[in-house]
Amino acid sequence: MHIDILTLFPQMFDSPFGASIFKRAIDSKLVSVSLHNIRDHTHDKHRTVDDYAYGGGAGMILKPEPIFEAVAAIKATIKEGAEKLPVILLTPQGRRFCQEVAGELAGYSRLVLICGRYEGVDERVRQHLATDEISIGDYVLSGGELAAMVVVDAVVRLLPGVLGSAASAADDSHTSGLLEYPQYTRPPLYKGWSVPAVLLSGDHARIAKWRHEQAIQRTRQRRPELLEKIDLP
Ligand code: 6GU
């Protein structure tokens, strides 16, 4: 997968993309990321990216031209299917991001992510450039950058080959619609707290049953609304 990210702050992405699973995914060429500074697509001396809101009000609005031009420059490098390219605006007004949306985005071979600033983006970007709008939750961030990192992380770990084993993603909280069951590692006894005996039993069928029950119980206690969305066997 190739991901193009349009932002006013490309340097914000250095550290999350330079570590851990993500770095391995890039090094092994399963994913590539290009960061595009929106400011590089301005033409005036002051490299202006924002302006006052028509009608008044506090806060500056991102101008449409540099954003349209940045996306056009990306599309110009694509040989086939540029008209179908998903162009996603990160904004608190977007549809709510969740594991299902991550799975949907993981099905594309390319994504363009536009990081808005919280004061706003000219409406014409939303109406005539973006094909989708995503929010990562009901709170306001200063910009779409952190949201883009969240989206990229959740999507990239679903790409085939990125995680060590296929099973590690399948068992995650939310993949099944349930929260994950409790996990333990050695030592079996720590400060008087023991690992549940069933996990030491070697009986794989019993372990699977226990984990499923625990996942349901935990989901019922913490996120009961999730249970309404799934069919339990
Ligand atoms: Cl995508 N952007 C901003 N600025 N705030 C958010 C968000 C996005 N998602 C939740 N809050």
GROMACS .gro file of C-alpha atoms and ligand atoms in nm:
model
  244
    1MET     CA    1   0.000   0.000   0.000
    2HIS     CA    2   0.113   0.356  -0.070
    3ILE     CA    3  -0.010   0.640   0.151
    4ASP     CA    4   0.021   1.009   0.064
    5ILE     CA    5  -0.025   1.245   0.357
    6LEU     CA    6  -0.091   1.617   0.306
    7THR     CA    7  -0.003   1.824   0.610
    8LEU     CA    8   0.135   2.157   0.728
    9PHE     CA    9   0.355   1.968   0.975
   10PRO     CA   10   0.532   1.677   0.802
   11GLN     CA   11   0.791   1.659   1.080
   12MET     CA   12   0.521   1.543   1.325
   13PHE     CA   13   0.521   1.206   1.148
   14ASP     CA   14   0.891   1.129   1.188
   15SER     CA   15   0.887   0.953   1.519
   16PRO     CA   16   0.575   0.732   1.495
   17PHE     CA   17   0.670   0.616   1.146
   18GLY     CA   18   1.030   0.555   1.246
   19ALA     CA   19   0.961   0.294   1.514
   20SER     CA   20   0.832  -0.056   1.577
   21ILE     CA   21   0.590  -0.242   1.349
   22PHE     CA   22   0.554   0.056   1.122
   23LYS     CA   23   0.924   0.088   1.054
   24ARG     CA   24   0.946  -0.284   0.979
   25ALA     CA   25   0.651  -0.257   0.739
   26ILE     CA   26   0.825   0.028   0.555
   27ASP     CA   27   1.164  -0.147   0.555
   28SER     CA   28   1.007  -0.463   0.413
   29LYS     CA   29   0.828  -0.255   0.145
   30LEU     CA   30   0.479  -0.364   0.251
   31VAL     CA   31   0.388   0.002   0.283
   32SER     CA   32   0.534   0.332   0.167
   33VAL     CA   33   0.445   0.680   0.285
   34SER     CA   34   0.501   1.016   0.115
   35LEU     CA   35   0.460   1.329   0.321
   36HIS     CA   36   0.358   1.640   0.130
   37ASN     CA   37   0.383   1.983   0.283
   38ILE     CA   38   0.072   2.175   0.178
   39ARG     CA   39   0.280   2.493   0.200
   40ASP     CA   40   0.495   2.371  -0.091
   41HIS     CA   41   0.190   2.417  -0.314
   42THR     CA   42   0.151   2.790  -0.253
   43HIS     CA   43   0.272   3.049  -0.502
   44ASP     CA   44   0.287   3.375  -0.307
   45LYS     CA   45   0.589   3.521  -0.133
   46HIS     CA   46   0.452   3.445   0.215
   47ARG     CA   47   0.350   3.088   0.124
   48THR     CA   48  -0.001   3.152   0.257
   49VAL     CA   49  -0.204   2.843   0.341
   50ASP     CA   50  -0.491   2.997   0.537
   51ASP     CA   51  -0.711   3.304   0.539
   52TYR     CA   52  -0.995   3.467   0.733
   53ALA     CA   53  -1.341   3.308   0.727
   54TYR     CA   54  -1.598   3.474   0.501
   55GLY     CA   55  -1.876   3.597   0.722
   56GLY     CA   56  -1.638   3.650   1.011
   57GLY     CA   57  -1.554   3.446   1.315
   58ALA     CA   58  -1.242   3.349   1.501
   59GLY     CA   59  -0.986   3.120   1.345
   60MET     CA   60  -0.825   3.083   1.009
   61ILE     CA   61  -0.951   2.857   0.734
   62LEU     CA   62  -0.724   2.646   0.513
   63LYS     CA   63  -0.737   2.779   0.158
   64PRO     CA   64  -0.853   2.541  -0.115
   65GLU     CA   65  -0.588   2.605  -0.385
   66PRO     CA   66  -0.278   2.452  -0.220
   67ILE     CA   67  -0.474   2.142  -0.115
   68PHE     CA   68  -0.631   2.090  -0.461
   69GLU     CA   69  -0.289   2.141  -0.621
   70ALA     CA   70  -0.116   1.898  -0.387
   71VAL     CA   71  -0.372   1.627  -0.468
   72ALA     CA   72  -0.350   1.707  -0.841
   73ALA     CA   73   0.029   1.665  -0.825
   74ILE     CA   74  -0.015   1.321  -0.667
   75LYS     CA   75  -0.278   1.217  -0.922
   76ALA     CA   76  -0.052   1.330  -1.207
   77THR     CA   77   0.204   1.067  -1.104
   78ILE     CA   78  -0.050   0.783  -1.106
   79LYS     CA   79  -0.073   0.587  -1.430
   80GLU     CA   80  -0.405   0.415  -1.376
   81GLY     CA   81  -0.716   0.467  -1.163
   82ALA     CA   82  -0.636   0.821  -1.044
   83GLU     CA   83  -1.007   0.903  -1.063
   84LYS     CA   84  -1.081   0.625  -0.813
   85LEU     CA   85  -0.813   0.726  -0.562
   86PRO     CA   86  -0.956   0.752  -0.208
   87VAL     CA   87  -0.895   1.106  -0.079
   88ILE     CA   88  -0.975   1.118   0.290
   89LEU     CA   89  -1.013   1.439   0.488
   90LEU     CA   90  -0.938   1.399   0.859
   91THR     CA   91  -1.190   1.614   1.041
   92PRO     CA   92  -1.399   1.597   1.359
   93GLN     CA   93  -1.704   1.614   1.129
   94GLY     CA   94  -1.618   1.290   0.951
   95ARG     CA   95  -1.762   0.944   0.995
   96ARG     CA   96  -1.634   0.775   1.307
   97PHE     CA   97  -1.324   0.561   1.262
   98CYS     CA   98  -1.346   0.205   1.398
   99GLN     CA   99  -1.196  -0.137   1.330
  100GLU     CA  100  -1.444  -0.200   1.049
  101VAL     CA  101  -1.339   0.121   0.871
  102ALA     CA  102  -0.973   0.026   0.921
  103GLY     CA  103  -1.046  -0.304   0.746
  104GLU     CA  104  -1.221  -0.122   0.464
  105LEU     CA  105  -0.925   0.114   0.408
  106ALA     CA  106  -0.679  -0.176   0.424
  107GLY     CA  107  -0.842  -0.304   0.104
  108TYR     CA  108  -0.710  -0.013  -0.104
  109SER     CA  109  -0.370  -0.010  -0.271
  110ARG     CA  110  -0.334   0.367  -0.223
  111LEU     CA  111  -0.474   0.627   0.013
  112VAL     CA  112  -0.447   1.005   0.028
  113LEU     CA  113  -0.496   1.158   0.372
  114ILE     CA  114  -0.552   1.532   0.413
  115CYS     CA  115  -0.483   1.668   0.761
  116GLY     CA  116  -0.711   1.962   0.837
  117ARG     CA  117  -0.650   2.219   1.108
  118TYR     CA  118  -0.914   2.246   1.372
  119GLU     CA  119  -1.042   2.592   1.277
  120GLY     CA  120  -1.150   2.458   0.946
  121VAL     CA  121  -1.090   2.375   0.584
  122ASP     CA  122  -1.261   2.552   0.296
  123GLU     CA  123  -1.586   2.365   0.228
  124ARG     CA  124  -1.496   2.316  -0.140
  125VAL     CA  125  -1.224   2.069  -0.035
  126ARG     CA  126  -1.490   1.863   0.137
  127GLN     CA  127  -1.738   1.888  -0.147
  128HIS     CA  128  -1.523   1.858  -0.456
  129LEU     CA  129  -1.196   1.690  -0.357
  130ALA     CA  130  -1.240   1.455  -0.061
  131THR     CA  131  -1.411   1.124  -0.131
  132ASP     CA  132  -1.447   1.047   0.240
  133GLU     CA  133  -1.419   1.224   0.577
  134ILE     CA  134  -1.303   1.050   0.892
  135SER     CA  135  -1.301   1.146   1.261
  136ILE     CA  136  -1.125   0.934   1.522
  137GLY     CA  137  -1.365   1.022   1.803
  138ASP     CA  138  -1.583   1.280   1.967
  139TYR     CA  139  -1.321   1.525   2.088
  140VAL     CA  140  -1.133   1.804   1.915
  141LEU     CA  141  -0.765   1.779   1.820
  142SER     CA  142  -0.564   2.078   1.703
  143GLY     CA  143  -0.519   1.918   1.365
  144GLY     CA  144  -0.572   1.604   1.164
  145GLU     CA  145  -0.210   1.488   1.201
  146LEU     CA  146  -0.254   1.275   1.512
  147ALA     CA  147  -0.576   1.136   1.365
  148ALA     CA  148  -0.393   1.045   1.043
  149MET     CA  149  -0.129   0.860   1.247
  150VAL     CA  150  -0.401   0.667   1.428
  151VAL     CA  151  -0.568   0.573   1.100
  152VAL     CA  152  -0.239   0.473   0.935
  153ASP     CA  153  -0.135   0.261   1.233
  154ALA     CA  154  -0.467   0.077   1.250
  155VAL     CA  155  -0.472   0.018   0.873
  156VAL     CA  156  -0.110  -0.084   0.823
  157ARG     CA  157  -0.116  -0.353   1.090
  158LEU     CA  158  -0.398  -0.521   0.894
  159LEU     CA  159  -0.195  -0.550   0.573
  160PRO     CA  160  -0.088  -0.907   0.497
  161GLY     CA  161   0.264  -0.975   0.624
  162VAL     CA  162   0.292  -0.676   0.858
  163LEU     CA  163   0.223  -0.861   1.182
  164GLY     CA  164   0.422  -1.168   1.275
  165SER     CA  165   0.133  -1.409   1.255
  166ALA     CA  166  -0.213  -1.379   1.104
  167ALA     CA  167  -0.355  -1.489   1.437
  168SER     CA  168  -0.227  -1.183   1.624
  169ALA     CA  169  -0.467  -0.950   1.443
  170ALA     CA  170  -0.757  -1.198   1.449
  171ASP     CA  171  -0.757  -1.212   1.832
  172ASP     CA  172  -0.736  -0.837   1.888
  173SER     CA  173  -0.997  -0.649   2.081
  174HIS     CA  174  -1.267  -0.529   1.837
  175THR     CA  175  -1.173  -0.762   1.548
  176SER     CA  176  -1.436  -1.009   1.666
  177GLY     CA  177  -1.660  -0.733   1.794
  178LEU     CA  178  -1.560  -0.830   2.150
  179LEU     CA  179  -1.292  -0.691   2.379
  180GLU     CA  180  -0.989  -0.912   2.418
  181TYR     CA  181  -0.968  -1.179   2.691
  182PRO     CA  182  -0.714  -1.139   2.976
  183GLN     CA  183  -0.355  -1.230   2.884
  184TYR     CA  184  -0.076  -1.356   3.108
  185THR     CA  185   0.290  -1.442   3.073
  186ARG     CA  186   0.550  -1.581   3.310
  187PRO     CA  187   0.593  -1.601   3.607
  188PRO     CA  188   0.294  -1.819   3.698
  189LEU     CA  189   0.292  -1.667   4.048
  190TYR     CA  190   0.381  -1.299   4.100
  191LYS     CA  191   0.346  -1.128   4.440
  192GLY     CA  192   0.094  -1.395   4.535
  193TRP     CA  193  -0.120  -1.338   4.221
  194SER     CA  194  -0.150  -1.653   4.014
  195VAL     CA  195  -0.222  -1.712   3.648
  196PRO     CA  196  -0.563  -1.886   3.602
  197ALA     CA  197  -0.501  -2.261   3.617
  198VAL     CA  198  -0.684  -2.329   3.292
  199LEU     CA  199  -0.413  -2.142   3.098
  200LEU     CA  200  -0.147  -2.378   3.239
  201SER     CA  201  -0.355  -2.690   3.167
  202GLY     CA  202  -0.242  -2.744   2.807
  203ASP     CA  203  -0.605  -2.825   2.720
  204HIS     CA  204  -0.652  -2.608   2.411
  205ALA     CA  205  -1.027  -2.659   2.385
  206ARG     CA  206  -1.080  -2.555   2.747
  207ILE     CA  207  -0.850  -2.256   2.702
  208ALA     CA  208  -1.040  -2.142   2.392
  209LYS     CA  209  -1.372  -2.176   2.577
  210TRP     CA  210  -1.241  -1.985   2.882
  211ARG     CA  211  -1.105  -1.705   2.663
  212HIS     CA  212  -1.431  -1.669   2.474
  213GLU     CA  213  -1.627  -1.653   2.801
  214GLN     CA  214  -1.385  -1.398   2.944
  215ALA     CA  215  -1.411  -1.186   2.629
  216ILE     CA  216  -1.790  -1.181   2.655
  217GLN     CA  217  -1.784  -1.106   3.028
  218ARG     CA  218  -1.534  -0.825   2.986
  219THR     CA  219  -1.730  -0.676   2.698
  220ARG     CA  220  -2.055  -0.698   2.898
  221GLN     CA  221  -1.894  -0.518   3.192
  222ARG     CA  222  -1.707  -0.249   3.003
  223ARG     CA  223  -1.878  -0.197   2.668
  224PRO     CA  224  -2.225  -0.352   2.680
  225GLU     CA  225  -2.330  -0.165   2.365
  226LEU     CA  226  -2.079  -0.371   2.162
  227LEU     CA  227  -2.268  -0.692   2.241
  228GLU     CA  228  -2.579  -0.564   2.067
  229LYS     CA  229  -2.393  -0.545   1.738
  230ILE     CA  230  -2.275  -0.907   1.720
  231ASP     CA  231  -2.427  -1.255   1.696
  232LEU     CA  232  -2.281  -1.471   1.967
  233PRO     CA  233  -2.247  -1.842   1.882
  2346GU    CL1  234  -0.976   1.367   1.224
  2346GU     N1  235  -0.933   1.599   1.339
  2346GU     C1  236  -0.940   1.684   1.443
  2346GU     N2  237  -0.891   1.806   1.430
  2346GU     N3  238  -0.995   1.653   1.559
  2346GU     C2  239  -1.043   1.529   1.570
  2346GU     C3  240  -1.039   1.436   1.467
  2346GU     C4  241  -0.982   1.476   1.350
  2346GU     N4  242  -1.097   1.323   1.508
  2346GU     C5  243  -1.135   1.347   1.633
  2346GU     N5  244  -1.103   1.471   1.670
   0.00000   0.00000   0.00000
